[in-house]
Coordinates of C-alpha atoms in Angstrom, one line a residue:
Chain A
A295 CA -99.9 81.0 -90.9
Q296 CA -97.3 80.5 -88.3
S297 CA -98.0 78.3 -85.3
V298 CA -96.2 76.4 -82.5
T299 CA -97.0 73.0 -81.0
Q300 CA -95.8 72.2 -77.5
L301 CA -95.6 68.4 -77.0
G302 CA -96.9 67.5 -73.5
S303 CA -99.2 69.8 -71.5
H304 CA -97.6 68.5 -68.3
V305 CA -94.0 67.5 -67.6
S306 CA -92.7 66.2 -64.3
V307 CA -89.0 65.8 -63.4
S308 CA -87.1 65.2 -60.2
E309 CA -85.0 68.0 -58.7
G310 CA -81.5 67.9 -60.2
A311 CA -82.7 66.0 -63.4
L312 CA -82.6 67.3 -66.9
V313 CA -85.5 69.5 -68.1
L314 CA -86.6 69.1 -71.7
L315 CA -89.7 71.0 -72.9
R316 CA -90.5 70.4 -76.6
C317 CA -91.7 73.0 -79.1
N318 CA -92.1 72.6 -82.9
Y319 CA -93.0 75.5 -85.1
S320 CA -94.7 76.0 -88.4
S321 CA -93.7 78.9 -90.6
S322 CA -93.2 79.5 -94.2
V323 CA -90.0 81.5 -93.6
P324 CA -87.4 81.3 -90.8
P325 CA -89.1 82.7 -87.8
Y326 CA -88.3 84.5 -84.6
L327 CA -88.9 82.1 -81.6
F328 CA -89.4 82.8 -78.0
W329 CA -89.9 81.0 -74.7
Y330 CA -91.9 82.7 -71.9
V331 CA -92.3 81.5 -68.4
Q332 CA -95.3 82.1 -66.1
Y333 CA -94.8 81.6 -62.4
P334 CA -97.9 81.2 -60.2
N335 CA -99.7 84.5 -59.8
Q336 CA -97.3 86.3 -62.0
G337 CA -97.2 87.7 -65.5
L338 CA -95.4 86.0 -68.4
Q339 CA -91.7 86.7 -68.4
L340 CA -89.4 86.3 -71.4
L341 CA -86.9 83.5 -70.9
L342 CA -85.0 83.6 -74.1
K343 CA -85.4 84.4 -77.8
Y344 CA -84.0 83.3 -81.2
T345 CA -83.8 86.0 -83.9
S346 CA -81.6 84.3 -86.5
A347 CA -78.2 84.8 -84.9
A348 CA -76.7 81.9 -83.0
T349 CA -78.8 78.8 -83.1
L350 CA -78.1 77.9 -79.4
V351 CA -79.6 80.6 -77.3
K352 CA -79.0 81.0 -73.6
G353 CA -81.6 82.6 -71.3
I354 CA -82.2 83.4 -67.7
N355 CA -82.1 80.9 -64.8
G356 CA -79.8 78.5 -66.7
F357 CA -82.2 77.7 -69.5
E358 CA -81.2 77.4 -73.1
A359 CA -82.8 76.4 -76.4
E360 CA -81.5 75.3 -79.8
F361 CA -83.0 76.3 -83.1
K362 CA -83.0 73.3 -85.5
K363 CA -84.3 74.3 -88.9
S364 CA -84.2 70.7 -90.2
E365 CA -86.5 69.6 -87.4
T366 CA -88.5 72.8 -87.1
S367 CA -87.9 72.6 -83.4
F368 CA -86.9 75.0 -80.6
H369 CA -86.8 72.8 -77.5
L370 CA -86.1 74.3 -74.1
T371 CA -83.6 72.6 -71.8
K372 CA -81.9 73.0 -68.4
P373 CA -79.3 70.5 -67.2
S374 CA -80.4 70.4 -63.6
A375 CA -83.9 71.2 -62.4
H376 CA -84.5 73.3 -59.3
M377 CA -87.7 73.5 -57.3
S378 CA -88.1 77.1 -58.3
D379 CA -88.4 76.1 -62.0
A380 CA -92.0 74.9 -61.4
A381 CA -94.1 77.1 -63.6
E382 CA -95.9 77.1 -67.0
Y383 CA -93.8 77.5 -70.0
F384 CA -94.9 78.9 -73.4
C385 CA -93.2 78.7 -76.7
A386 CA -94.1 81.5 -79.2
V387 CA -93.3 82.4 -82.8
I388 CA -93.3 85.4 -85.0
S389 CA -93.2 84.8 -88.8
L390 CA -91.5 87.6 -90.7
Q391 CA -94.0 87.2 -93.4
G392 CA -97.7 87.9 -93.5
A393 CA -99.3 88.7 -90.1
Q394 CA -96.2 89.4 -88.1
K395 CA -97.5 89.0 -84.7
L396 CA -96.6 86.8 -81.7
V397 CA -98.4 83.5 -81.6
F398 CA -98.2 81.3 -78.5
G399 CA -98.4 77.6 -78.0
Q400 CA -100.7 76.0 -75.5
G401 CA -98.1 75.8 -72.7
T402 CA -96.4 73.1 -70.7
R403 CA -96.8 72.9 -67.0
L404 CA -93.5 71.9 -65.4
T405 CA -93.6 70.1 -62.0
I406 CA -90.5 69.5 -60.0
N407 CA -90.5 66.5 -57.6
P408 CA -88.2 66.7 -54.5
Chain B
G297 CA -94.5 102.1 -62.1
A298 CA -91.8 99.5 -62.6
G299 CA -94.0 97.0 -64.4
V300 CA -97.3 96.5 -66.3
S301 CA -100.2 97.0 -63.9
Q302 CA -103.7 95.6 -64.5
S303 CA -106.9 96.1 -62.6
P304 CA -109.0 94.6 -61.3
R305 CA -107.1 91.4 -60.8
Y306 CA -110.4 89.5 -60.4
K307 CA -113.8 90.3 -61.7
V308 CA -117.0 88.4 -61.4
A309 CA -119.8 89.5 -63.7
K310 CA -123.3 88.3 -64.3
R311 CA -124.1 87.4 -67.8
G312 CA -125.2 90.5 -69.7
Q313 CA -123.2 93.0 -67.6
D314 CA -120.6 95.3 -69.1
V315 CA -117.0 95.1 -67.7
A316 CA -114.0 97.4 -68.1
L317 CA -110.4 96.2 -67.6
R318 CA -107.6 98.6 -67.1
C319 CA -103.9 98.4 -68.1
D320 CA -101.1 100.7 -67.0
P321 CA -98.1 99.9 -69.3
I322 CA -94.5 100.6 -68.4
S323 CA -93.9 104.3 -68.7
G324 CA -92.8 105.3 -72.1
H325 CA -93.7 102.0 -73.8
V326 CA -95.1 102.8 -77.2
S327 CA -96.6 99.4 -78.0
L328 CA -99.5 97.9 -76.0
F329 CA -101.1 94.5 -76.6
W330 CA -104.2 92.8 -75.2
Y331 CA -104.3 89.0 -75.1
Q332 CA -107.0 86.6 -73.9
Q333 CA -106.0 83.4 -72.1
A334 CA -108.6 80.7 -71.7
L335 CA -108.1 78.0 -69.0
G336 CA -105.4 75.6 -70.1
Q337 CA -104.6 77.5 -73.2
G338 CA -101.9 79.9 -74.4
P339 CA -102.5 83.6 -74.7
E340 CA -104.4 84.6 -77.9
F341 CA -104.0 88.0 -79.5
L342 CA -106.8 90.5 -79.3
T343 CA -105.6 93.9 -80.3
Y344 CA -102.5 96.1 -80.7
F345 CA -101.9 99.8 -80.1
Q346 CA -99.0 101.9 -81.1
N347 CA -99.2 105.0 -78.9
E348 CA -102.9 106.0 -79.2
A349 CA -103.5 104.4 -82.5
Q350 CA -105.2 101.0 -82.6
L351 CA -103.4 99.4 -85.5
D352 CA -104.7 95.9 -85.3
K353 CA -107.9 94.7 -83.8
S354 CA -108.2 91.5 -85.8
G355 CA -108.2 89.3 -82.7
L356 CA -111.3 90.8 -81.0
P357 CA -113.8 88.0 -81.0
S358 CA -117.0 90.1 -81.5
D359 CA -118.2 93.7 -81.6
R360 CA -118.9 93.4 -77.9
F361 CA -115.2 93.8 -77.3
F362 CA -113.8 97.3 -77.5
A363 CA -110.4 98.7 -76.6
E364 CA -109.0 102.2 -76.3
R365 CA -105.8 104.0 -75.4
P366 CA -106.8 107.6 -75.8
E367 CA -103.6 109.3 -74.6
G368 CA -101.1 106.7 -75.6
S369 CA -100.5 105.3 -72.1
V370 CA -103.3 103.7 -70.1
S371 CA -105.6 101.3 -72.0
T372 CA -109.0 100.0 -71.2
L373 CA -110.6 96.8 -72.6
K374 CA -114.4 96.9 -72.5
I375 CA -116.6 93.9 -72.9
Q376 CA -120.3 94.6 -73.3
R377 CA -123.1 92.2 -72.5
T378 CA -120.7 89.6 -71.2
Q379 CA -121.3 85.9 -72.0
Q380 CA -120.0 82.8 -70.3
E381 CA -117.5 82.2 -73.1
D382 CA -115.9 85.5 -72.2
S383 CA -114.6 83.9 -69.0
A384 CA -110.8 84.0 -69.2
V385 CA -107.7 85.8 -68.1
Y386 CA -107.1 89.1 -70.0
L387 CA -103.4 89.9 -70.3
C388 CA -101.9 93.3 -71.1
A389 CA -98.4 93.6 -72.4
S390 CA -96.2 96.5 -73.5
S391 CA -93.0 97.0 -75.4
S392 CA -90.6 99.9 -75.9
R393 CA -90.4 99.0 -79.6
P394 CA -92.9 99.9 -82.2
G395 CA -94.5 97.2 -84.2
Q396 CA -96.1 93.9 -83.5
N397 CA -93.1 91.8 -84.4
T398 CA -90.9 92.7 -81.5
G399 CA -91.7 89.6 -79.5
E400 CA -90.1 91.0 -76.4
L401 CA -93.1 91.9 -74.4
F402 CA -93.6 92.8 -70.7
F403 CA -96.8 91.3 -69.3
G404 CA -99.0 92.3 -66.5
E405 CA -100.4 89.7 -64.1
G406 CA -103.7 89.7 -65.9
S407 CA -107.4 90.3 -65.0
R408 CA -109.3 87.1 -64.4
L409 CA -112.9 87.5 -65.6
T410 CA -115.6 85.0 -64.5
V411 CA -119.0 85.4 -66.1
L412 CA -121.8 83.6 -64.2

């Protein structure tokens, strides 16, 4: 069955610093991968998605993620953190075999220090 | 409405009470999902509707959980005889695409259920 593991339940960076949120997936076939963001008191919002086209995917608010099959990873990055990036980030996977449903990781809470 | 709307936003129930959580998806969206999000965890799938048909209920944790979408728009998640382990945020999501493998879901703000 497909799954994702997010390394680090909490990440803290300074404003202006690089943001790196790690996600590794497990799937028997090349999957579709997603990052969602949840701002305080709001619903989850799609940041970006990988669906087997370009391996470097750009999303909203300056975020991007790179699909690396050899490392089974889909890490989320942003060159320069902004205070408004403080939120919970979820990596999610759909395997195109078997139970083809969206499976979420446990989430990473990103804190931005002024 | 412009987005997915859920009500109530907060619900406190005594153990053993029945609760009903409502979801108004984005107008015209054929797919509707319910997820359960425990504290500090990611959302976990409960059930999926395509229009009025409940095509997948494999994530419902027990027969105390029941969901319906009788006219293919508004959906209700009902939990009977609530237990403390039912305490969680219940998320509703919708999509304009049919099928569970779209991945591009629009989520509501959730209904936070606390069972005392």
